[in-house]
PDB file of C-alpha atoms in Angstrom:
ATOM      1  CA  UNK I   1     -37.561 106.102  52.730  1.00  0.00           C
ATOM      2  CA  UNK I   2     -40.393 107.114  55.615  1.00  0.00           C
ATOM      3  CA  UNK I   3     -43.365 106.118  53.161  1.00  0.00           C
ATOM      4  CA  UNK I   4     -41.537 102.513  52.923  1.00  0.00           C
ATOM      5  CA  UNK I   5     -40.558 102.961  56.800  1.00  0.00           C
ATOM      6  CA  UNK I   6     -44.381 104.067  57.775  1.00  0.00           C
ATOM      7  CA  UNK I   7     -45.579 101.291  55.418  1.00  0.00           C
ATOM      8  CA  UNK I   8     -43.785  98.472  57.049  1.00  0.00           C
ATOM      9  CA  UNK I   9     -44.954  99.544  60.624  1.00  0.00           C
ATOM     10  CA  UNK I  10     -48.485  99.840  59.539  1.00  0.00           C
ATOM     11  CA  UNK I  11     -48.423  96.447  58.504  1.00  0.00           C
ATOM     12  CA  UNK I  12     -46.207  94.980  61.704  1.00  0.00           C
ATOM     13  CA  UNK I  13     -48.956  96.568  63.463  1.00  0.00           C
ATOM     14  CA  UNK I  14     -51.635  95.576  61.773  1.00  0.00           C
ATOM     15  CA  UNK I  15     -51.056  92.200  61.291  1.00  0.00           C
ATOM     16  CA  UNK I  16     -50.773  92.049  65.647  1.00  0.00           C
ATOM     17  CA  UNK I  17     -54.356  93.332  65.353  1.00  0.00           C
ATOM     18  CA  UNK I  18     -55.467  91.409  62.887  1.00  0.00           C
ATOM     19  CA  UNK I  19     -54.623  87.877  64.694  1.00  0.00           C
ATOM     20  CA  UNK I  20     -57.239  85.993  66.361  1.00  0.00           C
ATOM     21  CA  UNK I  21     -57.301  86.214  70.645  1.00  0.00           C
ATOM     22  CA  UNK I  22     -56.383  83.750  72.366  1.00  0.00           C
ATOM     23  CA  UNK I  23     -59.460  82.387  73.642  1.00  0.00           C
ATOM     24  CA  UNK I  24     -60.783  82.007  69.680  1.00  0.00           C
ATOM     25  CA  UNK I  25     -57.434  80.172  69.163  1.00  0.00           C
ATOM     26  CA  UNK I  26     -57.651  77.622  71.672  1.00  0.00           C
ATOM     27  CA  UNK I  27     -61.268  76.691  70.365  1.00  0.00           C
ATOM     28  CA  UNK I  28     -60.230  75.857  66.935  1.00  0.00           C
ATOM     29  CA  UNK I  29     -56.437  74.274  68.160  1.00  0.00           C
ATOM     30  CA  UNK I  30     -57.137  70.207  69.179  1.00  0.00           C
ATOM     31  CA  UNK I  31     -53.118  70.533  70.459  1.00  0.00           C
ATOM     32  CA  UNK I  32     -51.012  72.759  70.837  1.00  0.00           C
ATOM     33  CA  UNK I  33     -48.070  71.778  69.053  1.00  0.00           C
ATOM     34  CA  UNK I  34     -44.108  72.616  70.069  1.00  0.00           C
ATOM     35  CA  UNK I  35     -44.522  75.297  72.342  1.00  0.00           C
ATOM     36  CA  UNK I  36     -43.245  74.602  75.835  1.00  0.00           C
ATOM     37  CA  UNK I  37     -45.742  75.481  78.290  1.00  0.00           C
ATOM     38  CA  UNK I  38     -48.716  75.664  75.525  1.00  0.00           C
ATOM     39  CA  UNK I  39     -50.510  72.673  76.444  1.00  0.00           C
ATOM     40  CA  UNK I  40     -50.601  73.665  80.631  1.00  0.00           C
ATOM     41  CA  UNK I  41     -51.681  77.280  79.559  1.00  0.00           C
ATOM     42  CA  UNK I  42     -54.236  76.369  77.311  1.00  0.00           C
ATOM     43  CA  UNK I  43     -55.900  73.901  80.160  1.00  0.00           C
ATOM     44  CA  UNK I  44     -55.963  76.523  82.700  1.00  0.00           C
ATOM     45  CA  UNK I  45     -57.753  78.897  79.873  1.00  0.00           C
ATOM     46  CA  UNK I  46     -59.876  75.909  79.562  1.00  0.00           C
ATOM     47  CA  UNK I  47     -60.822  75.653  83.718  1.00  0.00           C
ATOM     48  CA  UNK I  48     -61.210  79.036  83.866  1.00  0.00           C
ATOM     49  CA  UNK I  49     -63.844  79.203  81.355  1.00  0.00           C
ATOM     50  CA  UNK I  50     -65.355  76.111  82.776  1.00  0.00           C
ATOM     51  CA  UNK I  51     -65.483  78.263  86.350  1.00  0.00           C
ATOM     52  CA  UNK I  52     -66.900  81.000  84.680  1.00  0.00           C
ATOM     53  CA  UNK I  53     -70.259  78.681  83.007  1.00  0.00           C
ATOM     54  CA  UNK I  54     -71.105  76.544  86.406  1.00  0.00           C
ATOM     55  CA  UNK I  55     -71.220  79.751  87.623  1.00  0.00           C
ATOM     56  CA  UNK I  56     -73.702  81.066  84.992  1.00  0.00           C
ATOM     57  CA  UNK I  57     -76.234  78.861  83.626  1.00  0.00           C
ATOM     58  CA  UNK I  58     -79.017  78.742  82.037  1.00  0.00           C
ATOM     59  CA  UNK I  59     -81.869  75.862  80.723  1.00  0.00           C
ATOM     60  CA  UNK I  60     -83.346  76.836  77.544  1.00  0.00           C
ATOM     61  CA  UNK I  61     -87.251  77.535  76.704  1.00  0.00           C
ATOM     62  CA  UNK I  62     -88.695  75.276  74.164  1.00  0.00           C
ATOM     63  CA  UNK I  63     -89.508  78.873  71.980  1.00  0.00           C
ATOM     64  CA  UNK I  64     -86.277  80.636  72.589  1.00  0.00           C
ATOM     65  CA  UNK I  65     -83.479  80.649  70.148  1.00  0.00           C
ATOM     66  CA  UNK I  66     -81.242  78.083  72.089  1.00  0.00           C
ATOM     67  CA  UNK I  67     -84.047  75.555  72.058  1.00  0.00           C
ATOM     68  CA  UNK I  68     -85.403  76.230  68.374  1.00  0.00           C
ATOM     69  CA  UNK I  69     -81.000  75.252  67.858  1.00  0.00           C
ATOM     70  CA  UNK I  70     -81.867  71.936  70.028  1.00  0.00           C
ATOM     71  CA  UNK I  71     -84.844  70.915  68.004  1.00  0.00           C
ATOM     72  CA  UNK I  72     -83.272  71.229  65.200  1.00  0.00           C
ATOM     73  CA  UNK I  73     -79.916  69.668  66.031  1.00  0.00           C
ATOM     74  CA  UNK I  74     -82.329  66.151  67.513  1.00  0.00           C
ATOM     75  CA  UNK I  75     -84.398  66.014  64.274  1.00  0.00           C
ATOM     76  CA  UNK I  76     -82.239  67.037  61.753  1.00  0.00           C
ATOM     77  CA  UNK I  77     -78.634  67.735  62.705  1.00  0.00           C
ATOM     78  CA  UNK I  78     -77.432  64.639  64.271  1.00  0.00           C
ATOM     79  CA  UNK I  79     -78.858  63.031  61.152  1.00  0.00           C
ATOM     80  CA  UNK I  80     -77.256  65.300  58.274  1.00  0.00           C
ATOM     81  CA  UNK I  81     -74.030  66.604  60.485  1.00  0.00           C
ATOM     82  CA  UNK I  82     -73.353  63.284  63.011  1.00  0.00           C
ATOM     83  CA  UNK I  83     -69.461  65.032  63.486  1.00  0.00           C
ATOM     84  CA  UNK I  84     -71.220  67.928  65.204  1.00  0.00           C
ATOM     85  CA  UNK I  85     -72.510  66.458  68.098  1.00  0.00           C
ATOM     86  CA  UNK I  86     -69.712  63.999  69.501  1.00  0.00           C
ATOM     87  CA  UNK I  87     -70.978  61.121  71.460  1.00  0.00           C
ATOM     88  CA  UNK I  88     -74.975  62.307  71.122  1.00  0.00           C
ATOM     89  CA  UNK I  89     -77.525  60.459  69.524  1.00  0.00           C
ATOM     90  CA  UNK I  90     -80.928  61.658  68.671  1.00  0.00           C
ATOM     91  CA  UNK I  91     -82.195  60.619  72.404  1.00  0.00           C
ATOM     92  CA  UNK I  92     -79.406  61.980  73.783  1.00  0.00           C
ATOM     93  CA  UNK I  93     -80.966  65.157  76.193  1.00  0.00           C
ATOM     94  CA  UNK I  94     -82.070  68.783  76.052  1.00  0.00           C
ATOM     95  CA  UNK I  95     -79.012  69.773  77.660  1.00  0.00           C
ATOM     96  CA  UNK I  96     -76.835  67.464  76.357  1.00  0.00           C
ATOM     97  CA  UNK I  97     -77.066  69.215  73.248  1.00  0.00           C
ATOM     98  CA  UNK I  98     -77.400  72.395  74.526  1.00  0.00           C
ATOM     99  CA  UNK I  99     -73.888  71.886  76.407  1.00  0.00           C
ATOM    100  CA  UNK I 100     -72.668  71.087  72.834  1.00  0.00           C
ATOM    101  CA  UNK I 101     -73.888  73.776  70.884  1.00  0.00           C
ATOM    102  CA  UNK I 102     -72.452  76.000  73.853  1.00  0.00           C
ATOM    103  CA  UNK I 103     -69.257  74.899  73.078  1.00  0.00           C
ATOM    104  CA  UNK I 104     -68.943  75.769  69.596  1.00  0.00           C
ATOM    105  CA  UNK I 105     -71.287  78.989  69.580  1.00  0.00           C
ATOM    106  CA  UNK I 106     -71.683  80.374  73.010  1.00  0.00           C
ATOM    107  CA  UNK I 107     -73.570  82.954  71.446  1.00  0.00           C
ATOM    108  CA  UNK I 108     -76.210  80.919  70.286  1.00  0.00           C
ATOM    109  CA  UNK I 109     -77.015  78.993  73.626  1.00  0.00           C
ATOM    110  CA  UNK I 110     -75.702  79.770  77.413  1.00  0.00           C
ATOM    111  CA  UNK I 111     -74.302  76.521  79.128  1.00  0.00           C
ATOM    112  CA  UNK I 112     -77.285  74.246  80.554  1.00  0.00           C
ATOM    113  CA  UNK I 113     -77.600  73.983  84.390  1.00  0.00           C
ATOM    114  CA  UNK I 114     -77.386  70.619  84.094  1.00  0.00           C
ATOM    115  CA  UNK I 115     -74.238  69.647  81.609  1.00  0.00           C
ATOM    116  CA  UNK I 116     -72.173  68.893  84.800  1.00  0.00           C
ATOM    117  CA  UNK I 117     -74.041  66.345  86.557  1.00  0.00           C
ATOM    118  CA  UNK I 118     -72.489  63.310  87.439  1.00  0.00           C
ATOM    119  CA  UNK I 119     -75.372  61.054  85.722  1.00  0.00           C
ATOM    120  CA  UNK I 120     -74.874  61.825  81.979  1.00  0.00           C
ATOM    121  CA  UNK I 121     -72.150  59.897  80.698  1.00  0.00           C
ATOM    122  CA  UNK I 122     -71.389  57.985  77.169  1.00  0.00           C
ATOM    123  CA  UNK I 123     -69.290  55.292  76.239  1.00  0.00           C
ATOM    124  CA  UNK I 124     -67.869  56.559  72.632  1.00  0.00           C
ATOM    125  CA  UNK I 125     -68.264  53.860  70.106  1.00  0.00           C
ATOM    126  CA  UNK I 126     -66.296  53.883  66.239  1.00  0.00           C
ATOM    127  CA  UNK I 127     -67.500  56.805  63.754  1.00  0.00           C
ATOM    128  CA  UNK I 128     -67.760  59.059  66.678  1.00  0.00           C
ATOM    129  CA  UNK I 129     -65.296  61.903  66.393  1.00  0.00           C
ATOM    130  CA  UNK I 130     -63.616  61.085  70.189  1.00  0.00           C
ATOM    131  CA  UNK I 131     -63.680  57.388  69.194  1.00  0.00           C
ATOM    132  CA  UNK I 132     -61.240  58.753  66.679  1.00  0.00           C
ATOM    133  CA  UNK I 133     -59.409  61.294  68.779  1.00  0.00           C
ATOM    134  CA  UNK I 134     -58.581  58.207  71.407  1.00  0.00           C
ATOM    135  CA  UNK I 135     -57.797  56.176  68.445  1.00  0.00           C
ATOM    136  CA  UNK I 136     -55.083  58.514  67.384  1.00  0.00           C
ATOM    137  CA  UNK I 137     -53.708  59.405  70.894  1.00  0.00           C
ATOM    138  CA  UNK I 138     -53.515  55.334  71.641  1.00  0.00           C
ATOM    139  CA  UNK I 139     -52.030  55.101  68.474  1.00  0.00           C
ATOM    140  CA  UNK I 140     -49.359  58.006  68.146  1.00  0.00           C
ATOM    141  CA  UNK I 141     -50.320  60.619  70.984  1.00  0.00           C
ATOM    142  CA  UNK I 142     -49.083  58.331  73.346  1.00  0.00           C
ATOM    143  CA  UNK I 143     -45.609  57.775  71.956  1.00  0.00           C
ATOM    144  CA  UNK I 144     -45.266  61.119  70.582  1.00  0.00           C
ATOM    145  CA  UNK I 145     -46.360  63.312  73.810  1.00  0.00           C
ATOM    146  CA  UNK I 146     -46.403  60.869  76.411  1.00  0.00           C
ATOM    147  CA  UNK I 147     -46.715  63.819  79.365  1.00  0.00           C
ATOM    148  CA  UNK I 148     -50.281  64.358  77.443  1.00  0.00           C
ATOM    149  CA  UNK I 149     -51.390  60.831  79.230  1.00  0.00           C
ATOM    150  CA  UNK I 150     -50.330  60.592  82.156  1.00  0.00           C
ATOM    151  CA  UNK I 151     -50.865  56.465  84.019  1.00  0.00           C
ATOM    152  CA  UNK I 152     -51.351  55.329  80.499  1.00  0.00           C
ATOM    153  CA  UNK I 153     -49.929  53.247  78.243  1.00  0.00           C
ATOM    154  CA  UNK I 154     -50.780  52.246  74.602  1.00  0.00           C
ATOM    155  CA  UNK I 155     -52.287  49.071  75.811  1.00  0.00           C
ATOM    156  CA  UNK I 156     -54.921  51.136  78.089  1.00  0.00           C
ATOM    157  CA  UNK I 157     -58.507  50.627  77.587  1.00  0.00           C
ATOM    158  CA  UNK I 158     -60.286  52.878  75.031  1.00  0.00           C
ATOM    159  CA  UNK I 159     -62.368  54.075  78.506  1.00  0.00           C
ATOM    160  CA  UNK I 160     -59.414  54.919  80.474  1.00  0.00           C
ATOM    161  CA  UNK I 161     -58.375  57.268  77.624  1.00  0.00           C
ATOM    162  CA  UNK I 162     -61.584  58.762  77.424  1.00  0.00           C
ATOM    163  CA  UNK I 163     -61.868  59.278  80.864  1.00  0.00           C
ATOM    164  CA  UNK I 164     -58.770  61.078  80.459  1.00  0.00           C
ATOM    165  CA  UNK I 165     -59.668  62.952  77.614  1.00  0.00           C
ATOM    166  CA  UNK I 166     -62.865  64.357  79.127  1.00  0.00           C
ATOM    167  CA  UNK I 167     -61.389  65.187  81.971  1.00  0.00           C
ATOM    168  CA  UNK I 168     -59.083  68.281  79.888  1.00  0.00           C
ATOM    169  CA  UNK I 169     -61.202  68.756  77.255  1.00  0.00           C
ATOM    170  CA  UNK I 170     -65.268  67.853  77.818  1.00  0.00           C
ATOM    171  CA  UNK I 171     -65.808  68.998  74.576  1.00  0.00           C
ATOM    172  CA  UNK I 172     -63.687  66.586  72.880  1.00  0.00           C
ATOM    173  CA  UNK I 173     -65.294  62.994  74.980  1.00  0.00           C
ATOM    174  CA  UNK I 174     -68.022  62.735  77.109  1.00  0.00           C
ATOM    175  CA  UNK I 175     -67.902  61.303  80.321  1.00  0.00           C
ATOM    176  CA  UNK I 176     -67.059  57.449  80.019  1.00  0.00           C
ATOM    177  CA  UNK I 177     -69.890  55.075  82.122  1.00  0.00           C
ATOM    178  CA  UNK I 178     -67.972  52.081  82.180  1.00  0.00           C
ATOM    179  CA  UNK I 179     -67.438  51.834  85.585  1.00  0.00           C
ATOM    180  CA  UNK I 180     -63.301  50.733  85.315  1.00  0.00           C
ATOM    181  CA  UNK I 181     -63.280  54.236  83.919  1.00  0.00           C
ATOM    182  CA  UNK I 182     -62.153  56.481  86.657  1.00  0.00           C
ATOM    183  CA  UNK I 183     -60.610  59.501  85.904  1.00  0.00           C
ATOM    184  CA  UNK I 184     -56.869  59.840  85.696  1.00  0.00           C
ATOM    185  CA  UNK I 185     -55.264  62.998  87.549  1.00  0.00           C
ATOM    186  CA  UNK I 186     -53.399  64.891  84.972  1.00  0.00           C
TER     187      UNK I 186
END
């Protein structure tokens, strides 16, 4: 009876250590699905984090590891994995890509200096993964979570939801340039 007792607490317990933290979680979760308050937390996770890289920054060296990553993510990544780097193109900048291979291996490249400036910005076009994200929240997201979007309707421009969309989640949408495009206050 203990052995079966000590057995099932030793796997209670180890399956708590086992699961992922939260801060791994929210990378890999889009949404958050049915949990009340889950969508709010996981934004202020989010600005914190933000807080915490225009606060440290750094512009990689053409030799280091972070910029040998850029080179290849220009000349052959873009090409070969075009779902990797959301609304870049081969001419898109240094930083630009170093912002995006920040923000799915932090370990490989620190945030660039200049990933917050108010002069790079990108209208998404179709085949681009936030092309498809706005696609689906126009579509559904909009009737299904409407506190997700809030000022917009279904018949909003595709900028207006991107504008929207980068303002929670950067690494989702770039920063719209259409100028129409200001960004709605969640």
């Amino acid at each position: 009876m203990w052995t079966l007792c000590l057995s099932f607490l030793a796997t209670t317990i180890g399956s708590f250590v086992a699961e992922e933290p939260p801060a791994k979680a929210l990378v890999a979760d889009d949404e958050c699905g049915v949990q009340d308050g889950c969508a709010l937390n996981a934004l202020q996770r989010r600005g914190a984090a933000m807080v915490d890289e225009l606060v440290s920054c750094e512009t990689a060296s053409a030799n280091s590891h972070c910029g040998r990553a850029i080179h290849w993510a220009k000349t052959h990544g873009i090409h070969q994995h075009p779902r990797w780097y959301p609304g870049l193109t081969s001419q898109s900048s240094d930083a630009e890509f170093q912002s995006v291979i920040h923000h799915s291996k932090p370990s490989d490249c620190p945030m660039p200096c200049t990933a917050h400036e108010e002069s790079s910005c990108h209208d998404t076009k179709p085949g681009e993964s936030c092309f498809n994200d706005i696609g689906w929240a126009k579509a559904k997201g909009i009737h299904e979570h409407p506190d997700w979007y809030p000022g917009l309707t279904s018949s909003s421009s595709v900028s207006e939801f991107q504008a929207q969309v980068h303002a929670k989640r950067p690494d989702k949408c770039p920063k719209p340039c259409e100028k129409a495009a200001a960004p709605v206050t969640p």
